[in-house]
XYZ file of C-alpha atoms in Angstrom:
576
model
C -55.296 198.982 -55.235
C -57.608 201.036 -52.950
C -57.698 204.723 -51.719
C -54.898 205.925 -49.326
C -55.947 206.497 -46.023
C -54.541 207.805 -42.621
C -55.074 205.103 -39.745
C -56.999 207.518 -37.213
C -60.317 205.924 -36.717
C -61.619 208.702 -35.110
C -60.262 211.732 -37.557
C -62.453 213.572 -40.050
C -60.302 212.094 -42.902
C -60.207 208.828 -42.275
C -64.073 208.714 -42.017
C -64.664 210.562 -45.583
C -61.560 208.533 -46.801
C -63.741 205.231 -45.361
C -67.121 206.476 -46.443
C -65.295 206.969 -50.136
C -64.503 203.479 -50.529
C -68.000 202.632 -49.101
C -69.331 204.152 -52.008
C -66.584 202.742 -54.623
C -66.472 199.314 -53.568
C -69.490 197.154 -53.387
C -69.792 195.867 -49.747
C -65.802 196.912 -49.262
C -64.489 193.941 -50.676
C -61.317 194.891 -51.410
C -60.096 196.611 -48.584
C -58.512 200.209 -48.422
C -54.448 201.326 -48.162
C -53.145 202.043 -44.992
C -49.993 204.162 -44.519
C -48.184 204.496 -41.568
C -44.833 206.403 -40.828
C -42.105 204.657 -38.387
C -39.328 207.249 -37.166
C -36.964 204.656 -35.614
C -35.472 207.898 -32.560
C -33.601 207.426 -29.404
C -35.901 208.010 -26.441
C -34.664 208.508 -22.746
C -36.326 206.041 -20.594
C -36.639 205.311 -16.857
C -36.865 201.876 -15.469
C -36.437 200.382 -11.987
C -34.992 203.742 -11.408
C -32.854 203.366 -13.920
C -32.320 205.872 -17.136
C -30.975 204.783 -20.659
C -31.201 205.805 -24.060
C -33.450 203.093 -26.125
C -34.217 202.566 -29.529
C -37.738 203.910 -30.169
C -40.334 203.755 -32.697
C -41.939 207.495 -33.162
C -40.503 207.517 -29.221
C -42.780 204.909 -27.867
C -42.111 202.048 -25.554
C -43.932 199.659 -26.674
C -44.159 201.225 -29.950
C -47.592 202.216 -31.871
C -49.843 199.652 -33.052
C -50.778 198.830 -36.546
C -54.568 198.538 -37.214
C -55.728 197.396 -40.816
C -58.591 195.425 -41.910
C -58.224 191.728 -43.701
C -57.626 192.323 -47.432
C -55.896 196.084 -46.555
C -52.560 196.661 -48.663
C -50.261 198.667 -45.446
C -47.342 200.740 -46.458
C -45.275 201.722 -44.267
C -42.373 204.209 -44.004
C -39.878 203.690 -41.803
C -37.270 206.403 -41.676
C -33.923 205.114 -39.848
C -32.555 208.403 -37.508
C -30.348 206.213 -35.481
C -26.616 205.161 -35.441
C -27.639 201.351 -35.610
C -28.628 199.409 -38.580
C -31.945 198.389 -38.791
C -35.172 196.407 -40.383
C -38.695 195.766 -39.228
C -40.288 191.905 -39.368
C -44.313 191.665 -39.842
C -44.089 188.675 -37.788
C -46.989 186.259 -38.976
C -47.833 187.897 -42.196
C -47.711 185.951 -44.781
C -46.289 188.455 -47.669
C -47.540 186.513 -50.600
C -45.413 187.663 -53.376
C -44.027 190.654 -51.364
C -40.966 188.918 -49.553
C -38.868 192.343 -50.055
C -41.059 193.238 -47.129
C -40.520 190.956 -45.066
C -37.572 192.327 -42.965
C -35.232 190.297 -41.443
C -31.773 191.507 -42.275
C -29.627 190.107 -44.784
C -32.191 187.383 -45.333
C -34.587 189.343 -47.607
C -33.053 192.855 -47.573
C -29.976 194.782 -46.280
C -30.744 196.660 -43.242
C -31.754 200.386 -43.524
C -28.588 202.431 -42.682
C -28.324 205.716 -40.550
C -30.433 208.146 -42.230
C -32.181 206.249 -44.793
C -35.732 205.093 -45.234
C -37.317 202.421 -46.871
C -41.244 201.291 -47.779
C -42.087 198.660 -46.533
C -45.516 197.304 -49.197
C -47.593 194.467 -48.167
C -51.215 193.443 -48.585
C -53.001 191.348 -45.644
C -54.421 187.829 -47.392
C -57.052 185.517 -45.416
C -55.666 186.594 -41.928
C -57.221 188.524 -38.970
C -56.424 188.209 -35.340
C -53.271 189.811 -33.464
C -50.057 189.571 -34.594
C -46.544 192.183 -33.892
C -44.525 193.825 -35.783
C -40.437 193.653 -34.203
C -36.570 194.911 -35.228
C -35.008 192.055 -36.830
C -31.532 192.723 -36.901
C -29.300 191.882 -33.564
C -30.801 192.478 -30.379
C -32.922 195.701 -31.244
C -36.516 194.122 -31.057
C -35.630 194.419 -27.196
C -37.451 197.759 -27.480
C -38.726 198.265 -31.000
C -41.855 195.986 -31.131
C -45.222 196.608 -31.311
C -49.165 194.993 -31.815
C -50.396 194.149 -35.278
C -54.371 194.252 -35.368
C -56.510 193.023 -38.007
C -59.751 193.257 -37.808
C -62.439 191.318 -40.296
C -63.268 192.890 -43.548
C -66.389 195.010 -42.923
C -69.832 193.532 -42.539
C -67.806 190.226 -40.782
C -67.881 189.059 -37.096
C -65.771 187.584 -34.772
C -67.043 183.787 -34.572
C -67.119 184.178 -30.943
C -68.910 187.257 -28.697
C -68.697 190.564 -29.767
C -66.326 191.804 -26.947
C -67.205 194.986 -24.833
C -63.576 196.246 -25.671
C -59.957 195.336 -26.674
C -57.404 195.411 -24.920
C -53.747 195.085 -26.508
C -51.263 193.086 -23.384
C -47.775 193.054 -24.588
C -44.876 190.928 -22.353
C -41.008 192.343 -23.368
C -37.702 192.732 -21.438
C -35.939 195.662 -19.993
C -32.583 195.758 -19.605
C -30.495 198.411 -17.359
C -27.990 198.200 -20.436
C -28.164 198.371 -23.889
C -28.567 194.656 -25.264
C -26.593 195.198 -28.222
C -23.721 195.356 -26.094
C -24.501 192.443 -24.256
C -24.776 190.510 -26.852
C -21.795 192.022 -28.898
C -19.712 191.095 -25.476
C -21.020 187.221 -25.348
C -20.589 186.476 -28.807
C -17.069 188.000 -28.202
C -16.474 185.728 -25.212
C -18.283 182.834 -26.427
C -20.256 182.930 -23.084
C -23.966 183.309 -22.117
C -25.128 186.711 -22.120
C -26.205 188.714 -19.754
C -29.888 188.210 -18.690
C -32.620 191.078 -18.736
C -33.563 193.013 -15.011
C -37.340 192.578 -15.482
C -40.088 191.561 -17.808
C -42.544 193.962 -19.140
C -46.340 194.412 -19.804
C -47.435 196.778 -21.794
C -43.002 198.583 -21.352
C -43.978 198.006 -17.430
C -42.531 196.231 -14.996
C -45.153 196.504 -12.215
C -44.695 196.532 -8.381
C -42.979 193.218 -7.546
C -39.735 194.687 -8.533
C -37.544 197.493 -6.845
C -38.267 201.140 -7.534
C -41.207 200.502 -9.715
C -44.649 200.489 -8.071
C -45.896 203.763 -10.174
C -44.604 201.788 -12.956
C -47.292 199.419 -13.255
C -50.365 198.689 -15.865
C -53.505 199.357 -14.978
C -56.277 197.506 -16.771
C -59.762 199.019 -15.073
C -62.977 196.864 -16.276
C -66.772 196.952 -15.810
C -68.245 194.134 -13.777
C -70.301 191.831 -16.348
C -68.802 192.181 -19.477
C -66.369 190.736 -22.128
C -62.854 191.831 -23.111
C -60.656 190.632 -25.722
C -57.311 190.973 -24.317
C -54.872 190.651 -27.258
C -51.760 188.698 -25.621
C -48.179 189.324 -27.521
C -44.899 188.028 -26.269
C -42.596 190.177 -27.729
C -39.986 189.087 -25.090
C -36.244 188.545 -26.556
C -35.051 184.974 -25.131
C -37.985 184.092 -22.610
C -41.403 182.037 -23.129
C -43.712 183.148 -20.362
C -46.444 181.559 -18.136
C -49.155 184.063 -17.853
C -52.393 184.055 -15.401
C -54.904 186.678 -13.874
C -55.932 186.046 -10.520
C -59.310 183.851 -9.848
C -60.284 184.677 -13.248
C -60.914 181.981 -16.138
C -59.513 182.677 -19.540
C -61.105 181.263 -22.993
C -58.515 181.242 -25.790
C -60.361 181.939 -29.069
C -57.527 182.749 -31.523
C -53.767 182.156 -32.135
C -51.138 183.571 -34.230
C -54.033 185.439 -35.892
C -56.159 182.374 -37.167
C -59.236 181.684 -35.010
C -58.925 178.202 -32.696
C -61.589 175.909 -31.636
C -62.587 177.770 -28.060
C -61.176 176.675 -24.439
C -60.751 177.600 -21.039
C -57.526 177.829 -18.781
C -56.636 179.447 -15.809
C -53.040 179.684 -17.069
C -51.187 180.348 -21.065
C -47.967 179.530 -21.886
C -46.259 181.721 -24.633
C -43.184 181.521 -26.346
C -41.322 184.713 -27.887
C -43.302 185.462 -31.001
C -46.652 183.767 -30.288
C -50.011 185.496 -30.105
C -53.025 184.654 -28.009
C -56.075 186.453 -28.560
C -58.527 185.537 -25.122
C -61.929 186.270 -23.711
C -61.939 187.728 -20.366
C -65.579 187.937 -18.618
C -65.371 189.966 -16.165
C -67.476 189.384 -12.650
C -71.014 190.021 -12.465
C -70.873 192.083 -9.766
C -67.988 194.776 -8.280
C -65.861 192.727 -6.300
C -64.433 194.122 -2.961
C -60.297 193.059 -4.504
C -58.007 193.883 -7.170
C -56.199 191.360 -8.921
C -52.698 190.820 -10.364
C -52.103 189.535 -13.805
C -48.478 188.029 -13.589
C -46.726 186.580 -16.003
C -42.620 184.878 -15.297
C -40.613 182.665 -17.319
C -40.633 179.288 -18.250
C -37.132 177.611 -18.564
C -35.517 174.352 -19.103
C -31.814 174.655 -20.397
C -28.965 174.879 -17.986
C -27.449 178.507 -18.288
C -28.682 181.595 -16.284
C -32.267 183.357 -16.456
C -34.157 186.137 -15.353
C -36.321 184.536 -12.795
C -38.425 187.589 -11.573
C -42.228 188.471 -11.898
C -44.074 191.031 -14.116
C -47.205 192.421 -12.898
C -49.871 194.393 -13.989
C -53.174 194.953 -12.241
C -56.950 194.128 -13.099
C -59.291 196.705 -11.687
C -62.891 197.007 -11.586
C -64.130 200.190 -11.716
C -66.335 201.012 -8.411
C -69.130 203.205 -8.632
C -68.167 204.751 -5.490
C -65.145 206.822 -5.587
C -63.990 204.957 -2.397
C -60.637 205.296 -0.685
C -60.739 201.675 1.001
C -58.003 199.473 0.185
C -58.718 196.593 -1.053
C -57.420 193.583 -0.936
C -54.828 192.024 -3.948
C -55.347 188.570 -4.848
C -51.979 186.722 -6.811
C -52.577 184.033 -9.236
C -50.639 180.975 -9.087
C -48.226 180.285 -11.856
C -46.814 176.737 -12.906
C -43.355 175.909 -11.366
C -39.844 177.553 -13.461
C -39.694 174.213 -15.469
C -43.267 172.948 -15.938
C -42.946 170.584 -18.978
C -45.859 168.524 -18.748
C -47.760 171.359 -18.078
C -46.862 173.364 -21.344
C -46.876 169.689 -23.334
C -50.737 169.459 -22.058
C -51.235 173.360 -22.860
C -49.976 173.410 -26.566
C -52.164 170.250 -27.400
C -55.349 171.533 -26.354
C -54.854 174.691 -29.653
C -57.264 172.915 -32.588
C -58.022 174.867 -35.483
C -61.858 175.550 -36.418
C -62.036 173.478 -39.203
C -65.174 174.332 -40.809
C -66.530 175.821 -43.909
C -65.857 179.344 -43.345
C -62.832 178.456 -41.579
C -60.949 175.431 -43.497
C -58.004 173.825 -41.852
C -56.400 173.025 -45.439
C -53.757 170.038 -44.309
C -52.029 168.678 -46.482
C -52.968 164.783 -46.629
C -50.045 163.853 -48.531
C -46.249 165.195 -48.671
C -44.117 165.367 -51.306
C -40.382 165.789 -49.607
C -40.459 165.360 -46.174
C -37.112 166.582 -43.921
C -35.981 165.587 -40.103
C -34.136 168.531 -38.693
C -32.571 168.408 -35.343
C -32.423 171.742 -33.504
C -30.041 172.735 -30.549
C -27.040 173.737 -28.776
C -23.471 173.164 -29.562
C -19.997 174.445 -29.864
C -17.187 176.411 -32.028
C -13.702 176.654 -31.092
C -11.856 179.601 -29.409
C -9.884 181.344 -32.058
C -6.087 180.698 -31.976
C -4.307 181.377 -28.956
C -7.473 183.123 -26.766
C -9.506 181.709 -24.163
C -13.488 181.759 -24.237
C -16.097 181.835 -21.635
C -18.186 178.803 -23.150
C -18.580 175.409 -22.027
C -15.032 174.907 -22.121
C -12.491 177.739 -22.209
C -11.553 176.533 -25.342
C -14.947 176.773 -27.257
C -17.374 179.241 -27.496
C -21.497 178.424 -27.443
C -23.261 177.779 -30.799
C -26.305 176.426 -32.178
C -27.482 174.911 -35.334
C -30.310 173.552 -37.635
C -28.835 169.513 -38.955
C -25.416 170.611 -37.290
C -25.299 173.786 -39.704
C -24.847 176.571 -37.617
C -26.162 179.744 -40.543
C -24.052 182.141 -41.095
C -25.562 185.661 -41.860
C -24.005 187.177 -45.423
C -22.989 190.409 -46.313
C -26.063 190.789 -49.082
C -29.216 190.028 -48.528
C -30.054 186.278 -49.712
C -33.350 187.361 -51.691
C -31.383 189.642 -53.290
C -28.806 187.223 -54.960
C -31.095 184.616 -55.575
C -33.463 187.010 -57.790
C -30.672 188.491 -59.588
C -28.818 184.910 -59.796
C -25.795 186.335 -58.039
C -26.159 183.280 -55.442
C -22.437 182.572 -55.655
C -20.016 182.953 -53.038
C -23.595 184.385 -50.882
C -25.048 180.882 -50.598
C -25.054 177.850 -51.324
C -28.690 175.188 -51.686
C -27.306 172.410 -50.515
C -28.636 172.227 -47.103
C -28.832 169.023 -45.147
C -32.555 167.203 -45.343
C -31.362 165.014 -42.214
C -28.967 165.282 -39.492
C -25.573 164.530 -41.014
C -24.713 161.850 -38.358
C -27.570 159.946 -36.260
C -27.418 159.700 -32.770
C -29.397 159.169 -29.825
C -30.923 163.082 -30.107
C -32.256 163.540 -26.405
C -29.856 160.528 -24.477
C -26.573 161.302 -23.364
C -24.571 163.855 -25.958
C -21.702 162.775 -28.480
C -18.380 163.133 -27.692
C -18.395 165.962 -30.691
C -20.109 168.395 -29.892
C -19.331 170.768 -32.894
C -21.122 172.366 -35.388
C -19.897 173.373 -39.185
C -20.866 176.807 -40.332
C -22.487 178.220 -43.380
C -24.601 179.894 -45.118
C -26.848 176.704 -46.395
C -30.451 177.185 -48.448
C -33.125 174.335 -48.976
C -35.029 174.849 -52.836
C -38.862 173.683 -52.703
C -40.730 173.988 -55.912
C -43.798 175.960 -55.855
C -46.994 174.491 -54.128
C -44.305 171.388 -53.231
C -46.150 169.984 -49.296
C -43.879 169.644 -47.291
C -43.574 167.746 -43.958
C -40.916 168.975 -41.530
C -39.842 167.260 -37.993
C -37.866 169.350 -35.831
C -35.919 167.399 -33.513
C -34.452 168.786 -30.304
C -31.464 168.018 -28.844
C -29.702 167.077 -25.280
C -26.199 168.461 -26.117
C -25.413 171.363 -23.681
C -29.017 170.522 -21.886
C -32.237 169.527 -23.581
C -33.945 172.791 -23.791
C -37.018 174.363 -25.267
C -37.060 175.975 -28.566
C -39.817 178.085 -30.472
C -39.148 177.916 -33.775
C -40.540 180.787 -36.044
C -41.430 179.998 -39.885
C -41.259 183.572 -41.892
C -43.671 183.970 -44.832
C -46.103 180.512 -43.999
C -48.114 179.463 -41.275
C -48.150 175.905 -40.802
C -49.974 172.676 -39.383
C -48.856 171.513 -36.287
C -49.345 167.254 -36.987
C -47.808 165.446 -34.193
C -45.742 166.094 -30.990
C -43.740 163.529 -28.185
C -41.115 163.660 -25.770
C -37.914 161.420 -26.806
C -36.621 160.916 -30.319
C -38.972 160.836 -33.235
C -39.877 157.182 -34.221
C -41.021 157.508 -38.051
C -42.467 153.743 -37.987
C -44.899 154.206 -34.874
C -45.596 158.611 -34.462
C -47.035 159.265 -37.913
C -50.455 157.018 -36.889
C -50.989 159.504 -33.873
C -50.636 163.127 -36.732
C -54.187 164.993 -36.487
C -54.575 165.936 -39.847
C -58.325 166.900 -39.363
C -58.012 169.791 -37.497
C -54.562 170.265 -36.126
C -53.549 174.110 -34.787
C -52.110 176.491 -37.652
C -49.264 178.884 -36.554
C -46.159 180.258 -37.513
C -44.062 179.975 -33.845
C -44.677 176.674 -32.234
C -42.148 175.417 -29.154
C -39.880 172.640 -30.062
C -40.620 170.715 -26.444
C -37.546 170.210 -24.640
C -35.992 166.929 -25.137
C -38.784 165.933 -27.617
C -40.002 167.108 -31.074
C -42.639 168.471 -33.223
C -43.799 167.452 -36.896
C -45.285 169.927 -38.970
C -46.730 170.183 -42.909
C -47.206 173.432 -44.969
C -47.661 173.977 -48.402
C -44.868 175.853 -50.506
C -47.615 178.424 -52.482
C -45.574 181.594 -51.289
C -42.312 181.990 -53.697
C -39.170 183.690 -52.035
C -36.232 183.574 -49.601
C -38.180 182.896 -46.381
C -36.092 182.592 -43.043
C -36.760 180.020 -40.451
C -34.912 180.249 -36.895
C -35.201 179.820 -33.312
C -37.212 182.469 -31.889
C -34.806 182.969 -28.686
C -32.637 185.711 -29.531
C -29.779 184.239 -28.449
C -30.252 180.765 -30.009
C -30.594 183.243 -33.209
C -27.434 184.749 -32.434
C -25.576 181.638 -32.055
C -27.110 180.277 -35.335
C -30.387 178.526 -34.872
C -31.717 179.791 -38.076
C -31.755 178.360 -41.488
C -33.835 179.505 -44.918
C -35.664 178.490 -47.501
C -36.321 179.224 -51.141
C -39.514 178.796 -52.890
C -39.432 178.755 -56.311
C -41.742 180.805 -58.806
C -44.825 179.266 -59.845
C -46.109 179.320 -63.314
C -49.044 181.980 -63.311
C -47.990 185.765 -62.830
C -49.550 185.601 -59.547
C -47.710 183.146 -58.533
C -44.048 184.646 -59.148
C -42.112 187.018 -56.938
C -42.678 190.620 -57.859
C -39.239 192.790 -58.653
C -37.673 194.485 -55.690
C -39.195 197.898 -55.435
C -37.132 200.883 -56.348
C -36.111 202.359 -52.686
C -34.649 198.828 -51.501
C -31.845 199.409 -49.079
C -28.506 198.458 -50.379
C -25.625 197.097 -48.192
């Protein structure tokens, strides 16, 4: 189980505490415990001139990273001392057996009320790279989000250059208002909600937007070396283009498992994703500074933010001079690049090799076509809505099943075998009616509602195709799988053709995530295996799309060996 340990590298007790398990464990095999301490506090914080009250971790904006080592168990406390509700996701990590920490609410817990606290016990399995940590309940991940950093076990490297330093870049949202009432007021309305004032890096927006110059990151380097710059969009309902002026990027890792290396002057990222890239600084002080800019990219039909974050790259001059120098701007794709970002995403392969396996699987033993999208509800009786029509509202929905959230958490009733009237397993394996998914829309455009589960036996492969839809607009959607990372096989504009596609899947090395972008007006095929038993949430990683219903879940079944079944909730679980 390993020795606790506070995670200050540089304290006294953290280095006897590290030199202790030296000494126990032979070469530090099996990691150490980490325990952290989340005080979810209102903080008073000033933006484009602009003060407001925000939902905090320990009163940070971004909040505080989380550093552990592959094969480190990390507990932490998180100790609710708001009004709202809330739960925290470990986006990416796999939680083998440990799905009660998982976090998103009502899925695989009830939400931690005012005043209570709740330990959140996981162990990190065959992973290192960058990953976050976010809210998952509502809107609140607008400002409570934050970098997850694992590093190799001791005595292993990086399979690419030992960088000079690293450098955390997180991309977010700031709103002038609270989100949670602007999305409590759209799903009232049934309209669009309000967009964000400005994109983030690092909480700031940088000085291509009003009253914000001083609020702008700095990143000074040293001429001739390399920098890992750890890339998080933790952004709520934008994917972002991303580029640093006349500088060339090499990706080396995504979604915290290593990637055959490349070069690009510009990333595409959708909510969720992690991109872990080399930056090699010039060999010699240049006389400029350079903006790294990131802005949205966009395809659906409703309104956007369309401004500009900012941050600048500075060398550091040996000369303390006063000369200003000039700013060079990199060039970012147009709003609604789609070939671009198709090209982008194809060019991610996993490694492959022996240290690094990508373990496809070759053959599949249920295999599911889900179409994801847009649609519509109708107004309640006798009230007019601000949708598509005044007399519907917007929705969304996985096969036309648009999820609703229950009252108990899902994991919950399905352990205890309480499942009925929560759920029910009967969730569609195809679209319900076939029609011509990205040509011109049905006449219907509604969805049904529910609260629908799909059961997978243990270690069952599965192949999934996720096709989008043109009703309401053919528009882009990352799709986030909680508790697996899987194989991204195949992707194509148009409808999925299950005769000719499955000759052109990659099942040598295809890329291995766990948020991957549905393309707009096209589709993706992926394959995981089922080895992870629990109530594991899948859903549209655009908060809105979320909050309209683009989410669905699945249970995996125990498997036969004790390692292989779900472990009983733990004693402090928060009830609803």
């Amino acid at each position: 189980m390993g020795i606790s340990c506070w995670p200050s590298f540089a304290s006294m007790p953290a280095l006897l505490c590290s030199f202790c398990v030296l000494l126990l464990l032979p070469n530090s095999a099996m990691g150490i415990t980490r325990h952290y301490t989340f005080n979810i506090t209102y903080q008073n914080i000033t933006r484009l001139c602009n003060t407001r009250s925000v939902v905090t971790v320990n009163g940070k904006f971004p909040g505080p990273r989380l550093i552990a080592r592959e094969g480190d168990r990390v507990i932490v406390k998180v100790v609710n001392q708001v009004s709202y509700n809330i739960t925290i996701h470990w986006h990416g990590i796999r939680q083998l057996t440990s799905g009660w920490a998982d976090g998103p609410a009502y899925i695989t817990q009830c939400p931690i009320q005012s005043g209570q606290s709740y330990n959140y016990n996981f162990t990190i399995t065959g992973q290192r790279g960058t990953l976050l940590w976010h809210a998952h309940i509502s809107w609140l991940r607008s400002s409570v989000y934050g970098p997850i950093i694992i590093l190799p076990k001791r005595n292993d490297s990086y399979p690419f250059q030992k960088p000079y330093k690293e450098v955390p870049i997180l991309f977010g949202e700031w709103f002038n208002v609270d989100p949670e009432a602007i999305i409590a007021q759209a799903l009232q309305t049934g309209g669009g909600p309000n967009v964000s004032d400005a994109y983030t890096i690092n909480g700031l927006p940088g000085p291509l937007y009003n009253c914000s110059s001083k609020d702008t990151f700095k990143l000074k380097v040293k001429p001739g070396k390399t920098y890992l710059l750890r890339l998080i969009n933790a952004a709520l309902n934008d994917e972002l283009f991303f580029s640093i002026a006349n500088h060339t990027l090499t990706v080396v890792e995504a979604d915290a498992v290593y990637v055959k290396p490349f070069d690009t002057d510009t990333l595409l990222m959708t909510p969720g994703q992690t991109t872990s890239i080399l930056l090699k600084t010039k060999p010699a002080f240049p006389n400029a500074t350079f903006l790294m800019a990131a802005r949205p990219y966009f395809t659906g039909r409703g309104t956007f933010d369309n401004s500009t974050t900012a941050a600048i790259l500075k060398y550091r001059h040996p000369s303390n001079t006063s000369v200003k120098l000039p700013l060079f701007k990199p060039t970012l794709p147009p709003i609604n690049a789609t070939g671009f970002v198709a090209n982008f995403s194809r060019r991610f392969r996993s490694l492959a090799n022996a240290k690094f396996p990508a373990n496809v699987p070759q053959t599949v033993d249920r295999s599911f076509l889900f179409t994801v999208g847009l649609g519509t509800t109708p107004c309640p009786a006798n009230t007019t809505c601000q949708g598509p029509t005044n007399t519907t509202k917007f929705s969304a929905s996985v096969n036309n099943v648009s999820f609703v959230l229950p009252s108990v958490a899902l994991l919950q009733s399905y352990f205890f075998g309480m499942s009925n009237g929560v759920f029910t397993a009967d969730f569609p394996q195809n679209p319900p009616i076939a029609f011509n998914y990205t040509g011109a829309p049905p006449n219907n455009t509604m969805v049904s509602n529910g609260t629908k589960a799909l059961m997978l036996r243990f270690n069952t492969s599965v192949q999934v195709v996720l096709q989008g839809t043109s009703i309401l607009g053919a528009e882009s959607h990352p799709l986030h799988l909680h508790g697996f990372n899987f194989f991204v096989i195949g992707q194509g504009f148009g409808n999925y053709d299950p005769n000719k596609d499955p000759a052109k899947f990659n099942l040598v090395d295809p890329v291995e995530r766990n948020t991957f972008g549905v393309p707009a007006g096209g589709w993706i095929a992926f394959r995981f295996l089922a080895d992870n038993p629990g109530v594991w949430f899948m859903h549209c990683h655009l908060d809105v799309h979320t909050s309209w219903g683009l989410r669905m879940a699945w249970i995996v079944m125990d498997g036969p060996q004790p390692n292989e079944k779900l472990q009983p909730p733990p004693s402090d679980l928060p009830s609803c």
